[in-house]
Coordinates of C-alpha atoms in Angstrom, one line a residue:
X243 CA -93.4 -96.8 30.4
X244 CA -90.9 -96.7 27.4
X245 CA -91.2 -99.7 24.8
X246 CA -89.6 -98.4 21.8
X247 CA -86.4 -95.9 21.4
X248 CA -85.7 -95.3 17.8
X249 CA -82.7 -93.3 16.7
X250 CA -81.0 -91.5 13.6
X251 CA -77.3 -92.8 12.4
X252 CA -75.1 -90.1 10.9
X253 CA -74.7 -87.2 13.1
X254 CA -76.8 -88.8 15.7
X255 CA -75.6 -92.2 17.2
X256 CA -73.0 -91.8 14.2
X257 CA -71.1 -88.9 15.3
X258 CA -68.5 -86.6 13.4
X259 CA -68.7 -88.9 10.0
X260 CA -68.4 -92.2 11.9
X261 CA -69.3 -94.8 10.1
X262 CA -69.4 -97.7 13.3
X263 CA -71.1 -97.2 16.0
X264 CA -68.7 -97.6 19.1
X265 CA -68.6 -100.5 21.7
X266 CA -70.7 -98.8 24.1
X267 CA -74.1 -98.0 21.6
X268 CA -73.7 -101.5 21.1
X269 CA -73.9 -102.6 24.5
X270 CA -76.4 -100.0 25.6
X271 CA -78.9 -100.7 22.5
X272 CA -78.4 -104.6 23.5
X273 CA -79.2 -104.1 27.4
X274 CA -82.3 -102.1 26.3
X275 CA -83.2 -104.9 24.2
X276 CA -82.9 -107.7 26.9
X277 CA -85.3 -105.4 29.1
X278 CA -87.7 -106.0 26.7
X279 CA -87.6 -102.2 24.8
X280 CA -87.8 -102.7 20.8
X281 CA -84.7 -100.7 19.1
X282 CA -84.8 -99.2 15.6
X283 CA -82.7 -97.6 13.4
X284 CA -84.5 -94.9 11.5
X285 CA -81.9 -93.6 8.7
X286 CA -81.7 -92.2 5.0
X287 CA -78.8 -95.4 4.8
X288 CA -80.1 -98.2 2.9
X289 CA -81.7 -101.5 4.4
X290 CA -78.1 -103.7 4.3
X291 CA -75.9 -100.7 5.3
X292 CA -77.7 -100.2 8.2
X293 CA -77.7 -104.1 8.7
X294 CA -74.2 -103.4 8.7
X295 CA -73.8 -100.7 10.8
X296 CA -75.5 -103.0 13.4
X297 CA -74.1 -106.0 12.9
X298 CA -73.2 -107.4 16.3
X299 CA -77.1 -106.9 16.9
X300 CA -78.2 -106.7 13.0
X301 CA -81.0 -109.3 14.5
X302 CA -82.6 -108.1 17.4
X303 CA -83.5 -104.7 16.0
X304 CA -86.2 -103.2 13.7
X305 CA -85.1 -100.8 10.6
X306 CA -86.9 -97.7 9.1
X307 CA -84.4 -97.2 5.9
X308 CA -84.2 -95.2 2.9
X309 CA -85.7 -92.1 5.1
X310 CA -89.3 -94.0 5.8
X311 CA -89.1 -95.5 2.3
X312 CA -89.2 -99.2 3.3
X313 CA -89.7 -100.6 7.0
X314 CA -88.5 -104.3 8.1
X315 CA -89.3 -105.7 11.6
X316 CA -87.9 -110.2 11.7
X317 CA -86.5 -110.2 8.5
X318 CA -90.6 -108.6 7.5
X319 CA -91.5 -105.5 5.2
X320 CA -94.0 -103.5 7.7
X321 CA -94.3 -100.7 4.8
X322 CA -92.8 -100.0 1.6
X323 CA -92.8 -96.5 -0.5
X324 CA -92.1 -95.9 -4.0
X325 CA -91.6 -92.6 -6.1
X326 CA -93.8 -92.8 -9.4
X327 CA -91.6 -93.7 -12.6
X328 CA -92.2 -90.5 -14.5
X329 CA -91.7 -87.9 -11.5
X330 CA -88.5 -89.9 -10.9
X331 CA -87.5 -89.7 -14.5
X332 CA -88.1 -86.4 -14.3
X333 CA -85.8 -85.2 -11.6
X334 CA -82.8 -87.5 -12.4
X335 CA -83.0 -85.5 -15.7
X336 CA -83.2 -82.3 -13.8
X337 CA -80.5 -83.4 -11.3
X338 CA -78.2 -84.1 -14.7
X339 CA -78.2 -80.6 -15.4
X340 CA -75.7 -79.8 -12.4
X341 CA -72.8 -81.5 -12.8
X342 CA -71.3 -80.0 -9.1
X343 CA -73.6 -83.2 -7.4
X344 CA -73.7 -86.5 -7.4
X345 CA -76.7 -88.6 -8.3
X346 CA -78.1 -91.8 -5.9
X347 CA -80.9 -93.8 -6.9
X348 CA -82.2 -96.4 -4.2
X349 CA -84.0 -99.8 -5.1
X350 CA -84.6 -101.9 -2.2
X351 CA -81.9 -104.4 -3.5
X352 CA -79.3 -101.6 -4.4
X353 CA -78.3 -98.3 -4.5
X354 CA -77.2 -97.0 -8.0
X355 CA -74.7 -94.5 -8.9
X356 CA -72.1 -93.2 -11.8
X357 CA -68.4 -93.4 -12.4
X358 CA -68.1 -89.9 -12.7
X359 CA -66.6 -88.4 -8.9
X360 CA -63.3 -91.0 -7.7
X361 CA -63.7 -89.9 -4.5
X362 CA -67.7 -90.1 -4.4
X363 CA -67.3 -93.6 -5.4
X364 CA -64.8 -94.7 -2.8
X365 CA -67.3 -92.8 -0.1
X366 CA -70.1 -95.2 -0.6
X367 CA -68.4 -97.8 -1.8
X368 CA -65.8 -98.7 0.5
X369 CA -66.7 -96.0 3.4
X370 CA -70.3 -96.3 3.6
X371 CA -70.0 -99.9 2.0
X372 CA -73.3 -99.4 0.3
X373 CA -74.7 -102.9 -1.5
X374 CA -74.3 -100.7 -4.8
X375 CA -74.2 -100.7 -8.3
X376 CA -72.4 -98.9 -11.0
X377 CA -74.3 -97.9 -14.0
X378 CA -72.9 -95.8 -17.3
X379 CA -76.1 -93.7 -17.0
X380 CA -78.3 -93.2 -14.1
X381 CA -81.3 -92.4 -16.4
X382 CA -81.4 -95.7 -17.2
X383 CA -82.2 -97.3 -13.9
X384 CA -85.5 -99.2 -13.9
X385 CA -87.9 -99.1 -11.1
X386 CA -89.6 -99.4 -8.3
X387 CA -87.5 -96.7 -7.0
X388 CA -87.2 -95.7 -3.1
X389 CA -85.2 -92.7 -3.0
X390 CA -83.2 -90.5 -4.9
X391 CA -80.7 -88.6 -3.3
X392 CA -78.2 -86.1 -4.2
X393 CA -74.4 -85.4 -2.7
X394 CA -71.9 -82.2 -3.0
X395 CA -68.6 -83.9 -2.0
X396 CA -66.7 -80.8 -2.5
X397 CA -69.0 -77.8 -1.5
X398 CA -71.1 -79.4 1.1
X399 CA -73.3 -77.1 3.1
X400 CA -72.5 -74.1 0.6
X401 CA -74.5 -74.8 -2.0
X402 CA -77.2 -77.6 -0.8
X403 CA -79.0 -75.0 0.9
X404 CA -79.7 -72.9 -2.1
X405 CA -79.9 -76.1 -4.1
X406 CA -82.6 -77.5 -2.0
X407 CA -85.1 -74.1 -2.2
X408 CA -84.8 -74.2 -5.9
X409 CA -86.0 -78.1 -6.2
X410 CA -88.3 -77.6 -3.7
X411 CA -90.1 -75.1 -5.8
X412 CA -89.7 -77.4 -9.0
X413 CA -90.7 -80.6 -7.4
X414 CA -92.2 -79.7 -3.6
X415 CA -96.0 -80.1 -4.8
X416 CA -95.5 -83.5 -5.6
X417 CA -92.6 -85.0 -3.9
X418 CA -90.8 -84.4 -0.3
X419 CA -87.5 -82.9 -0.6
X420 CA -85.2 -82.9 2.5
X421 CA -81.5 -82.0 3.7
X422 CA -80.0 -85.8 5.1
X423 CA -77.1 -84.5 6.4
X424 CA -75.1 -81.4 5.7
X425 CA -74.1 -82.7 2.0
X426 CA -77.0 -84.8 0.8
X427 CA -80.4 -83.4 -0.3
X428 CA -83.0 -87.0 -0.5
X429 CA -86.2 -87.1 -2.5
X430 CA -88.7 -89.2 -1.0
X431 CA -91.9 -90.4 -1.7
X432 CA -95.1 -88.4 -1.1
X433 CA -96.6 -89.1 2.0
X434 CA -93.3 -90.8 3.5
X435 CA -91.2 -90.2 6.0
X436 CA -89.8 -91.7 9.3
X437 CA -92.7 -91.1 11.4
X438 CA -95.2 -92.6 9.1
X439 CA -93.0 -95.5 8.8
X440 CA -92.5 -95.8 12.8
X441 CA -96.4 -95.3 12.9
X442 CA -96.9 -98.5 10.8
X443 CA -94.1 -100.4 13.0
X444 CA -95.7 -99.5 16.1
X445 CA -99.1 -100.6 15.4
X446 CA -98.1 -103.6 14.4
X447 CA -95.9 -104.1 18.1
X448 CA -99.1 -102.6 19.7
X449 CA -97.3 -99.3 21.1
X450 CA -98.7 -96.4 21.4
X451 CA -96.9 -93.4 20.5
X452 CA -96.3 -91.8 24.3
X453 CA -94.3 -95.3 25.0
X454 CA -91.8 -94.2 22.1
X455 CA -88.8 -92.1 22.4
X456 CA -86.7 -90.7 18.8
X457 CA -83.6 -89.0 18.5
X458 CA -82.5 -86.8 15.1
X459 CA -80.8 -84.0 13.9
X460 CA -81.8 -83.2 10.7
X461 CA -85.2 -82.4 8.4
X462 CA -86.0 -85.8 7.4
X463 CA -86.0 -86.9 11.6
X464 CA -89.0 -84.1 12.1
X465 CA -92.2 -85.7 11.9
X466 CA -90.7 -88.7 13.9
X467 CA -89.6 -85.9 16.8
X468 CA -92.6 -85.0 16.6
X469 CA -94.8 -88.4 16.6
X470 CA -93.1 -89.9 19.4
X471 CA -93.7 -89.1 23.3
X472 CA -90.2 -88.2 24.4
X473 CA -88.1 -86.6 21.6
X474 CA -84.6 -85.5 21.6
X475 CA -82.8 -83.0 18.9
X476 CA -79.2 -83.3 18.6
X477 CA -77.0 -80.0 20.2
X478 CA -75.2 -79.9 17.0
X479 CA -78.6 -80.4 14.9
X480 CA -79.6 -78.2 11.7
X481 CA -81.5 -75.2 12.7
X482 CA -84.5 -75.3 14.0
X483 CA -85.1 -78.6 14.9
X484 CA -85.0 -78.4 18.6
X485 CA -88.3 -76.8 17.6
X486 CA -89.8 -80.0 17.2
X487 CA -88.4 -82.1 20.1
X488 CA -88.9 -82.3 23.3
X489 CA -85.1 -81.8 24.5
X490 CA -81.9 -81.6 23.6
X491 CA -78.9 -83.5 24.2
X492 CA -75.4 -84.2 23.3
X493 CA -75.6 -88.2 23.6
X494 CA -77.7 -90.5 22.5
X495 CA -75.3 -93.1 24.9
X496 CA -76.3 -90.6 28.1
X497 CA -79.6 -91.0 27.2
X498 CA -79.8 -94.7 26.9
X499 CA -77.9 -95.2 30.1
X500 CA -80.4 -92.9 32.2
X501 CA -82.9 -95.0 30.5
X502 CA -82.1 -98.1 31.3
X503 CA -81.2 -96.7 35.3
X504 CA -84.6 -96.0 35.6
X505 CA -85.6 -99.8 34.9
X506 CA -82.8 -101.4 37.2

């Protein structure tokens, strides 16, 4: 019997750059609920954006954020990751170097960025409406750090591909660095991810992993896929990671609804 769905946002329950999740998500994710199946959102978003994202049921739902970084059930951290001050100093210095990206650094009570991209600003700001803070230098942002992330407004997929190999052989051996979306490369801490983060949520609801069912689409969603009992990979995912689930579907929504059929 299923006890637990959790589900990616952006590109997943959040299609084509939506930044609500529509009428029907809400109403589906709230039936499940009342049936007694735990809900969480498992995102790269921040804590309070995803609060936001959920807001007519920002209450009855468990959060993995920051990619596995940090995990609340009632209000409760279940788990919290950090990235080690000097390896973080380290790659914002590195990421500095390319001025084509923009620079994200995650503390649980903010997200931090520069004044330097109008448009990057307004984005997570006033689209994503990030808790954030604007800072003349994003060397100088104090710790304990969650994630950083980077963002190529302008040439998207193009370059973050390429971009991605070359940190991954700079900083692979001692941090986890991961597409999150087709314009974002995230840099989280070693040893975190979604699924360790929905293994610590899980023990502590006493579920076992065969009750659970996840849904992704991108590189930072694969060791949930593969954690889980009953995984789903997005049609429109990244390459290769229908590999790792155990179907694939266009809808979250059609899932949900067979879902909750089969416990009418």
């Amino acid at each position: 019997m299923i006890k637990l769905v959790a589900s990616d946002l952006d590109g997943t329950l959040l299609q084509g750059n939506a930044q609500n999740l529509s009428p029907r998500s809400i109403d589906l994710i709230h039936q499940l609920i009342q049936k007694g199946i735990h809900f969480v959102a498992a995102s790269g978003r921040q804590y309070d954006n995803e609060r936001r994202v959920f807001a007519p049921i920002k209450d009855e739902i468990s959060y993995i954020a920051e990619n596995g970084s940090v995990c609340i059930h009632n209000h409760e951290v279940i788990s919290r990751s950090v990235i080690d001050p000097d390896l973080a100093r380290r790659i914002v210095n590195e990421l500095k170097k390319d001025t084509r990206f923009e620079i994200v650094v995650s503390r649980e009570d903010s997200c931090f960025i520069e004044n330097n991209n109008s448009a990057f600003v307004n984005h997570i700001v006033n689209v994503m409406k990030n808790t954030t803070t604007i800072v003349d230098d994003i060397r100088t942002v104090d710790g304990p750090i969650l994630k950083i992330a980077i963002c190529s407004m302008n040439d998207g997929p193009r370059i973050i591909d390429k971009y991605l190999k070359y940190l991954q052989n700079m900083f692979g051996a001692e941090i986890k660095v991961v597409t999150s979306g087709n314009i974002w490369i995230d840099f989280i801490a070693p040893g975190t991810n979604k699924g360790t983060a929905l293994k610590q949520l899980i023990k502590r609801l006493d579920i076992k992993p065969e009750e659970c069912i996840a849904f992704g689409d991108q590189y930072n969603d694969v060791e949930m896929l593969q954690f889980v009992g009953t995984s789903y990979a997005m049609s429109n995912a990244a390459p290769g990671i229908s590999y790792y689930s155990t179907y694939v579907t266009d809808s979250v929504d059609n899932v949900l609804e067979d879902l909750l059929a089969t416990l009418d």
